Tab-separated table of N, CA and C in Angstrom:
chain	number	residue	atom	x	y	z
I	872	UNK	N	-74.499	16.555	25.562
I	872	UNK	CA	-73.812	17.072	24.429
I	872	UNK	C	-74.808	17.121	23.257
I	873	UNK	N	-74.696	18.442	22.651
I	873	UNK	CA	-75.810	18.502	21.804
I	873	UNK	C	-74.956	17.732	20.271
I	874	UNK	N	-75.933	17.153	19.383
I	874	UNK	CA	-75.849	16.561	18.124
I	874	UNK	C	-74.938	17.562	17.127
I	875	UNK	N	-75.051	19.065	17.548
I	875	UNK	CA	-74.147	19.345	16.520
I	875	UNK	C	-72.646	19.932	16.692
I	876	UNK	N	-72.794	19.750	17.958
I	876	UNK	CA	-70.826	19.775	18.785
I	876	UNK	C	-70.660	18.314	18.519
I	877	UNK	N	-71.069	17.474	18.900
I	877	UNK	CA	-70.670	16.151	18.518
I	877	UNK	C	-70.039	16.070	17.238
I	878	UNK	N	-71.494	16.008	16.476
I	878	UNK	CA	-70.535	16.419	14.137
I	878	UNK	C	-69.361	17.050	14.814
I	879	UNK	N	-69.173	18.746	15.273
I	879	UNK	CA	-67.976	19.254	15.217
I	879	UNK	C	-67.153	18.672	15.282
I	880	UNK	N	-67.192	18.133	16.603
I	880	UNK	CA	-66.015	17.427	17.547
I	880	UNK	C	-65.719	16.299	16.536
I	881	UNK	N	-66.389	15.458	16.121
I	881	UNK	CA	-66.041	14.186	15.131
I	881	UNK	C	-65.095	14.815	13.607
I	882	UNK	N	-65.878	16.043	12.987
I	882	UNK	CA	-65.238	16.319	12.054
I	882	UNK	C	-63.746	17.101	12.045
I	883	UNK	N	-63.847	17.549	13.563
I	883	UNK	CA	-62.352	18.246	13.744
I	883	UNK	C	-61.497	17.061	14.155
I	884	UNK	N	-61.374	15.995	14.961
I	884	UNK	CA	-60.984	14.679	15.294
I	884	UNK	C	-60.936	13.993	13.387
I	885	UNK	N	-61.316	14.083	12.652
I	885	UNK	CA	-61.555	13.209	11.496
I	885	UNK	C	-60.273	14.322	10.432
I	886	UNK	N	-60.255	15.541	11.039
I	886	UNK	CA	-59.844	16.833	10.126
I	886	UNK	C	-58.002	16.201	11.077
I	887	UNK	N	-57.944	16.096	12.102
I	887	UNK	CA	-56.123	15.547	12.396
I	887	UNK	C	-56.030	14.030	12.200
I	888	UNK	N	-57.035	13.596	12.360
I	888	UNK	CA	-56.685	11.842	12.061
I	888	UNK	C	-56.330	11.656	10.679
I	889	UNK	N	-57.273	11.864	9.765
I	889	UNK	CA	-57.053	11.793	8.191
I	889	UNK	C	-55.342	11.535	8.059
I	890	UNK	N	-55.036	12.836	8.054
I	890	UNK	CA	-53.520	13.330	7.836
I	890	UNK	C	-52.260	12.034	8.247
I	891	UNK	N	-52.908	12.002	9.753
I	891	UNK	CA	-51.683	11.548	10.773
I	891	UNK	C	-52.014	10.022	9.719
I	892	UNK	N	-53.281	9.047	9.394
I	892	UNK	CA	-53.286	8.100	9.218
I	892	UNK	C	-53.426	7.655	7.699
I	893	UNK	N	-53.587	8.642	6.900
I	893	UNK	CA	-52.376	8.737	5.681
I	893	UNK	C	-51.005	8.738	5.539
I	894	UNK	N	-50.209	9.326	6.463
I	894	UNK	CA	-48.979	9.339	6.608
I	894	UNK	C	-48.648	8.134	7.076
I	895	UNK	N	-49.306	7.818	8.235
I	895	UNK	CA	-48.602	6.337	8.542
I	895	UNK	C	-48.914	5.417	6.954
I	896	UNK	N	-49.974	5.083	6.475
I	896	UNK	CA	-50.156	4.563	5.358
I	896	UNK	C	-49.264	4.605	4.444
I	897	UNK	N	-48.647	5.713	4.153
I	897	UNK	CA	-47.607	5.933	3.094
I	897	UNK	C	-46.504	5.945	3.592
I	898	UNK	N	-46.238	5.701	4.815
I	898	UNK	CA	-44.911	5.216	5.563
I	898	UNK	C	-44.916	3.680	5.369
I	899	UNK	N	-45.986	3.397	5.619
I	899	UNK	CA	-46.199	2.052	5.025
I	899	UNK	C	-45.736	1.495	4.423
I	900	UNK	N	-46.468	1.426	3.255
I	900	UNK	CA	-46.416	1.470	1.778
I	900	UNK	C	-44.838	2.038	1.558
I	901	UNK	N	-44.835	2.827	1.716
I	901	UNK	CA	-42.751	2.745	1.458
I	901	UNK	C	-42.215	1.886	2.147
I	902	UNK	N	-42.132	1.683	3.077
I	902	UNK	CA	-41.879	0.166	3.545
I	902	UNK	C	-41.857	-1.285	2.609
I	903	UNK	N	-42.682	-1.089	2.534
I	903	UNK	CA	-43.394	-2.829	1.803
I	903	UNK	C	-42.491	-2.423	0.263
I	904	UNK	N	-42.867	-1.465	-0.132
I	904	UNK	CA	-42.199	-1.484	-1.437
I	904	UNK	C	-40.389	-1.574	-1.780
I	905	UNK	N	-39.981	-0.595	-0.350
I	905	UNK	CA	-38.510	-1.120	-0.484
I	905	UNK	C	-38.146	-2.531	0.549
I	906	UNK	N	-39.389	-3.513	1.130
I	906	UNK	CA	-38.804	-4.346	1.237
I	906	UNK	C	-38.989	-5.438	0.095
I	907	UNK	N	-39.871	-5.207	-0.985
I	907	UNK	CA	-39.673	-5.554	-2.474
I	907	UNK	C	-38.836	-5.204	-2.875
I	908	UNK	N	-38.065	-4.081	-3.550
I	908	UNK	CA	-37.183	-3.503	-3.583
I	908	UNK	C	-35.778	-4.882	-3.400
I	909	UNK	N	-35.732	-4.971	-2.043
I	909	UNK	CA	-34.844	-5.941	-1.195
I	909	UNK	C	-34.905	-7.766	-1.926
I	910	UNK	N	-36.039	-8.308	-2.106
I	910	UNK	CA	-36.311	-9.390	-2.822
I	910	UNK	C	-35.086	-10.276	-3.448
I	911	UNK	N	-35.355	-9.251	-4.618
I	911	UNK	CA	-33.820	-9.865	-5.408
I	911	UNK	C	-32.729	-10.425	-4.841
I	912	UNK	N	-32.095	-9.026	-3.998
I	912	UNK	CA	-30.786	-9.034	-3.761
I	912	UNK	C	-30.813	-10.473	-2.697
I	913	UNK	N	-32.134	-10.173	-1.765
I	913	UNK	CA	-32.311	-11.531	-0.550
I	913	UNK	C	-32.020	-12.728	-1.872
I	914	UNK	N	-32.894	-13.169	-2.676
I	914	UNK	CA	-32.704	-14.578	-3.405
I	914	UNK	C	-31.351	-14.396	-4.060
I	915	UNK	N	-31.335	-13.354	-4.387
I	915	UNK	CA	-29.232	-13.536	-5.096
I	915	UNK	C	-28.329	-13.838	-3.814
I	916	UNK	N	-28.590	-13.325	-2.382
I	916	UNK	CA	-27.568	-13.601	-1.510
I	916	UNK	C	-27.921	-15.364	-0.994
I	917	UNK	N	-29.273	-15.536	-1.159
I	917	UNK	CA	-29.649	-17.043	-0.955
I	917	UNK	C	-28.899	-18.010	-1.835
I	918	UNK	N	-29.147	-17.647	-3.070
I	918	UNK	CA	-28.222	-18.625	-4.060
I	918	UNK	C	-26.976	-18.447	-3.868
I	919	UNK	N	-26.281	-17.663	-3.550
I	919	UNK	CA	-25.103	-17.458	-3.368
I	919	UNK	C	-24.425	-18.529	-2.356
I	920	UNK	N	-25.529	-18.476	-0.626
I	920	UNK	CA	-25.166	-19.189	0.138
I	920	UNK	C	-25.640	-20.730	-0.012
I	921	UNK	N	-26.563	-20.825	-1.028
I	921	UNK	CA	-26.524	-22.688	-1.092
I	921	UNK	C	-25.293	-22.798	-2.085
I	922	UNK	N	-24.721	-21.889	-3.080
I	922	UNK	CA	-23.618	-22.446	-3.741
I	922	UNK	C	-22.694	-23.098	-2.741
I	923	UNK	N	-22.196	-22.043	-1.757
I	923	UNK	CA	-21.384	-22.074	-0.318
I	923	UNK	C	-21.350	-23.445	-0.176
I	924	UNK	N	-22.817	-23.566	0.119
I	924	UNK	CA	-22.938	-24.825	1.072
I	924	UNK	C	-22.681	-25.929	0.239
I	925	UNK	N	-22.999	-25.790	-0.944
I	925	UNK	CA	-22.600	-27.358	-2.069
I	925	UNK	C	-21.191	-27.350	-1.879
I	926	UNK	N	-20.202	-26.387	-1.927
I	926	UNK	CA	-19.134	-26.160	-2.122
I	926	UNK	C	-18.208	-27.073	-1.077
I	927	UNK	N	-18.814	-26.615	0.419
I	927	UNK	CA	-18.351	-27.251	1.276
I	927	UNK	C	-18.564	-28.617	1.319
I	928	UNK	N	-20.018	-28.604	1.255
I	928	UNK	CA	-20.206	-30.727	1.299
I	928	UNK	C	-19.755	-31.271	0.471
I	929	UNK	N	-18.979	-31.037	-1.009
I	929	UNK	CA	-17.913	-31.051	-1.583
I	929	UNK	C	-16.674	-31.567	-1.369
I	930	UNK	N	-16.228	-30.267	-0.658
I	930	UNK	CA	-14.919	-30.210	0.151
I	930	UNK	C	-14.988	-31.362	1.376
I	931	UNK	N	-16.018	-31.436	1.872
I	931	UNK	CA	-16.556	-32.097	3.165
I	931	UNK	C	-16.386	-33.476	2.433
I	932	UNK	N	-16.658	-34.006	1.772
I	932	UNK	CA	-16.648	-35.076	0.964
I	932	UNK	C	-15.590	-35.806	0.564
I	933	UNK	N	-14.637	-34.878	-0.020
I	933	UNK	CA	-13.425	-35.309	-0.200
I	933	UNK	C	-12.693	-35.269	0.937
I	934	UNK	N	-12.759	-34.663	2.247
I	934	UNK	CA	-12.009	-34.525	3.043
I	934	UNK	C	-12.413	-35.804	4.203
I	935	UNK	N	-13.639	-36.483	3.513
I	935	UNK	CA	-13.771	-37.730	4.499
I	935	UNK	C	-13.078	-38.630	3.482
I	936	UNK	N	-13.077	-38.795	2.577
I	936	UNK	CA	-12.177	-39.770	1.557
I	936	UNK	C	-10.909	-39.631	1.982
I	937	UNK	N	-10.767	-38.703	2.008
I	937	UNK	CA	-8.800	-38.740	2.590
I	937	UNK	C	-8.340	-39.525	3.836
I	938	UNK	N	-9.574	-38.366	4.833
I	938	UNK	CA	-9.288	-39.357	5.858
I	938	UNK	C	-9.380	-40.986	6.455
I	939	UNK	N	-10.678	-41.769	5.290
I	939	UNK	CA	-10.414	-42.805	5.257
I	939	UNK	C	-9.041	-43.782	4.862
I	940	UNK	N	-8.747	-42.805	3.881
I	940	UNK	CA	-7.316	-43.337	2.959
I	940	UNK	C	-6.408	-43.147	4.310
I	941	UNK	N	-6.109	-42.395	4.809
I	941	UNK	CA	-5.398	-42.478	6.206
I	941	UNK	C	-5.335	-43.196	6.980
I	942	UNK	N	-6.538	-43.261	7.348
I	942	UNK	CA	-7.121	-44.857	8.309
I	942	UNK	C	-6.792	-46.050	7.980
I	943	UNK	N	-7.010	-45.983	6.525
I	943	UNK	CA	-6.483	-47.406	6.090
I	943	UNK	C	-4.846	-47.576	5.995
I	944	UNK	N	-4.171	-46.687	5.847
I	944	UNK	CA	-2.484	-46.390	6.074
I	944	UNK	C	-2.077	-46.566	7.258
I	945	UNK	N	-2.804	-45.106	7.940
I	945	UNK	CA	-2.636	-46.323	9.393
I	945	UNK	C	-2.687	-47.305	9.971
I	946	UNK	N	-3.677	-47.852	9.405
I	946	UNK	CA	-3.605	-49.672	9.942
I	946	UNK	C	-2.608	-50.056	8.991
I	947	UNK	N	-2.438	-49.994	7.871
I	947	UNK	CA	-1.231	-50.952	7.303
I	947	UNK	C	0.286	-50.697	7.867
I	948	UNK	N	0.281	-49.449	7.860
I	948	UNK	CA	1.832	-49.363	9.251
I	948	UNK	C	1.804	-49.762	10.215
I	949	UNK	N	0.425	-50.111	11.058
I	949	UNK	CA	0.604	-50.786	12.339
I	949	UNK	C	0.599	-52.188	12.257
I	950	UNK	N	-0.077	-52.582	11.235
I	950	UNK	CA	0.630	-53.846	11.113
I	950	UNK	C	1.634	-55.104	10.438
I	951	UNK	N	2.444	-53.338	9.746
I	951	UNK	CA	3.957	-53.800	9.517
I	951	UNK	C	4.978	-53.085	10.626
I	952	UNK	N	4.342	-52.720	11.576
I	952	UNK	CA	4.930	-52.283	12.937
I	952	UNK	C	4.649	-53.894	13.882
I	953	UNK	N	3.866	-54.159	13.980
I	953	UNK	CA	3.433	-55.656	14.648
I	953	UNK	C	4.373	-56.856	13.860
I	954	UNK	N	4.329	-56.966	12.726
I	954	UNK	CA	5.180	-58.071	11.815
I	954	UNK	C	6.508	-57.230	11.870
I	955	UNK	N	6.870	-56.487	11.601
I	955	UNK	CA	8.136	-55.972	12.196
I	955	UNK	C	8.658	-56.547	14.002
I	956	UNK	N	8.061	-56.168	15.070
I	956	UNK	CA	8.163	-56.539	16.039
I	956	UNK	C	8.330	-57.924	16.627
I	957	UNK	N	7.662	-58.801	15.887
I	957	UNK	CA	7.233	-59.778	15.933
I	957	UNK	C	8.574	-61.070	15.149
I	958	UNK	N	9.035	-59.907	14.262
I	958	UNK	CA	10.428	-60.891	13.150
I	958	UNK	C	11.331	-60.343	13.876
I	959	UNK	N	11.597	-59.502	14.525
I	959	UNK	CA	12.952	-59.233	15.100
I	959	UNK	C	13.202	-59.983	15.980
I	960	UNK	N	12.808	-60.811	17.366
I	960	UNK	CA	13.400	-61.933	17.926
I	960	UNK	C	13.721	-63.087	16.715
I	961	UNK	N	12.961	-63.490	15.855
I	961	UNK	CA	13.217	-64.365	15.153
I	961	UNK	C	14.712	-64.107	14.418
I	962	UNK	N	14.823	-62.844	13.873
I	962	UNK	CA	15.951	-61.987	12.928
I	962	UNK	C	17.063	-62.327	14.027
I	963	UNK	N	17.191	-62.227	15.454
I	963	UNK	CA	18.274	-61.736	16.170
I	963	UNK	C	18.539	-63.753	16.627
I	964	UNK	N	17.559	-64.383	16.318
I	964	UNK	CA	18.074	-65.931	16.952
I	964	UNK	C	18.538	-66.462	15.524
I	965	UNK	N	18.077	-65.910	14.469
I	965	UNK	CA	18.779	-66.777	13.258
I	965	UNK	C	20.375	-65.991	13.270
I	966	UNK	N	20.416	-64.500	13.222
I	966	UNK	CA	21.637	-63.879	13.527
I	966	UNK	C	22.777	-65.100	14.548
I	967	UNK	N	22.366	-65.293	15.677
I	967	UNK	CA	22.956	-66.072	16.673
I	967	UNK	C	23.526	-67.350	16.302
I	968	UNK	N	22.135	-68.387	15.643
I	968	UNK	CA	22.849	-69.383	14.814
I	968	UNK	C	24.015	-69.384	13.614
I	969	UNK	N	24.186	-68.210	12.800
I	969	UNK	CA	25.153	-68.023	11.539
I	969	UNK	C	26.043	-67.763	12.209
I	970	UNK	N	25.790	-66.862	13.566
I	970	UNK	CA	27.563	-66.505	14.399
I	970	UNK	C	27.896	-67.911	14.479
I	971	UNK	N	26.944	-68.679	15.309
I	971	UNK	CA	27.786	-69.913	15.678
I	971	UNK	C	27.853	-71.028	14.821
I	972	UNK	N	27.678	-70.943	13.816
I	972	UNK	CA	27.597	-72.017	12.678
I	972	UNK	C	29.364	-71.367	12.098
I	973	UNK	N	29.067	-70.057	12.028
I	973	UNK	CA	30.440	-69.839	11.550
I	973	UNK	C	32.167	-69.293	12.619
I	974	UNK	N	31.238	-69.480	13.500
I	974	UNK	CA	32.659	-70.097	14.525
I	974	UNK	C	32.820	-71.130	14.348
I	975	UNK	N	31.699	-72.653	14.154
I	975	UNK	CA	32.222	-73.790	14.235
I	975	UNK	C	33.049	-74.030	13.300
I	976	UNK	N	32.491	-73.256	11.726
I	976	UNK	CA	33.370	-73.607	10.617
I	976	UNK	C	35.109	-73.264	10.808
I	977	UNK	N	34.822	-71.792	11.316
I	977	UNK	CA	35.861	-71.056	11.465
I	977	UNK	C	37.159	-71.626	12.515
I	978	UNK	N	36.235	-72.556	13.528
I	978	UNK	CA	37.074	-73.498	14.423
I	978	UNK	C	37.731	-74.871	13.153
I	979	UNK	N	36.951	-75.234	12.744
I	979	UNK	CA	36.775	-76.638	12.107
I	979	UNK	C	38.138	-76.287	11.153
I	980	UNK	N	37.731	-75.087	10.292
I	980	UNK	CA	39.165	-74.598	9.501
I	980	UNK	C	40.577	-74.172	10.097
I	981	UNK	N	40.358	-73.799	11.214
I	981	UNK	CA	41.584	-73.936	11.905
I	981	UNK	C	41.996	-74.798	12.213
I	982	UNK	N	41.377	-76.158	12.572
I	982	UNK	CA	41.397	-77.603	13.433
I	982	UNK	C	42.262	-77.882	12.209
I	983	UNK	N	41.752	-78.202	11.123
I	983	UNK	CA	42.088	-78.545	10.041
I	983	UNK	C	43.437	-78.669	9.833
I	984	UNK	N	43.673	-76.528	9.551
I	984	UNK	CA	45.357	-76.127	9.315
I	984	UNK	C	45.924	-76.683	10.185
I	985	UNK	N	45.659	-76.895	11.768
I	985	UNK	CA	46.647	-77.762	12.669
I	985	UNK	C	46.912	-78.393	12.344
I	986	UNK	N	46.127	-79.782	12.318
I	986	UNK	CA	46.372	-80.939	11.572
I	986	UNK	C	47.022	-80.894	10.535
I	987	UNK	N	46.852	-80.481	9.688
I	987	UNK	CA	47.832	-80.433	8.510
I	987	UNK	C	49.116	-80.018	9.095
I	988	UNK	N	49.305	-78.652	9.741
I	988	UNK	CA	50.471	-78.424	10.044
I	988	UNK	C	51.373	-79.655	10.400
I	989	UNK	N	50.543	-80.262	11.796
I	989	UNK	CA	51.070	-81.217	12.879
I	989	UNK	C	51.450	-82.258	11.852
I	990	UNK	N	50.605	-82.736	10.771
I	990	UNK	CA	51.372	-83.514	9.856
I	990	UNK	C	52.738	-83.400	9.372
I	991	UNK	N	52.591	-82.054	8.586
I	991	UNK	CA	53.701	-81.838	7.432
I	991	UNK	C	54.933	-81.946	8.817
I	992	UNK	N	54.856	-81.470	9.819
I	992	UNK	CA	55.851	-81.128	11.020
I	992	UNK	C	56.353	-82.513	11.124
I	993	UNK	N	55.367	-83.926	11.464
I	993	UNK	CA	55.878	-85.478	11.503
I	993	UNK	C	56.322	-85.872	10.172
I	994	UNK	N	56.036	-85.239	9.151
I	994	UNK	CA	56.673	-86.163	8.244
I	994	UNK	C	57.647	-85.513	7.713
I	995	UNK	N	58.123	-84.377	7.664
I	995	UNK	CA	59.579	-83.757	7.834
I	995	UNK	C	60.210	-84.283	8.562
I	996	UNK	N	60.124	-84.413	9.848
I	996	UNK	CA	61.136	-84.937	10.962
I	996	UNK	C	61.740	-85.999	11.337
């Protein structure tokens, strides 16, 4: 290949490359600039989502406080469910003694009116 088809060949190759690899360049370059462009709005949607997130660990926060307060309710009903359980045989044997404390009376006051009766009956007669 002679030296000056070569130049040709290089300057006609240099005469479609130029073009094609300017264009990509400025395809580029529009690129990069509208993903600057984009910047902002990315850090405004960023702040946006750590607000989110404070918001929730927040919410998250108070919603473990509650549920402790629960926990602790729950145990105090279970163990006025246990002392509940626990006084009712006692409740139902003191019940048992007042029945029979007050039959005895209730006998004793009848015994009584007999007697008296059976009296007033002998000393009338």
């Amino acid at each position: 290949m002679s030296p000056e088809f070569a130049a040709v060949l290089v300057l006609a190759v240099s005469q479609l490359l130029v073009p094609l690899l300017n264009g990509l360049l400025s395809r580029r370059q529009t690129k990069h600039e509208s993903a600057v462009d984009q910047v902002p709005l990315l850090v405004q949607s960023l702040g946006a989502v750590a607000q989110d997130v404070r918001d929730i660990k927040t919410e998250l926060r108070v919603v473990n406080e509650h549920g402790a307060k629960l926990q602790t309710q729950d145990l105090r009903l279970r163990a006025i469910e246990d002392w509940m359980g626990a006084a009712r045989p006692q409740l139902h044997q003191a019940v048992n003694h007042v029945t029979v404390l007050m039959g005895e009376r209730t006998s004793r006051q009848l015994q009584h009116a007999a007697n008296v009766a059976a009296k007033d009956a002998s000393s009338s007669g």
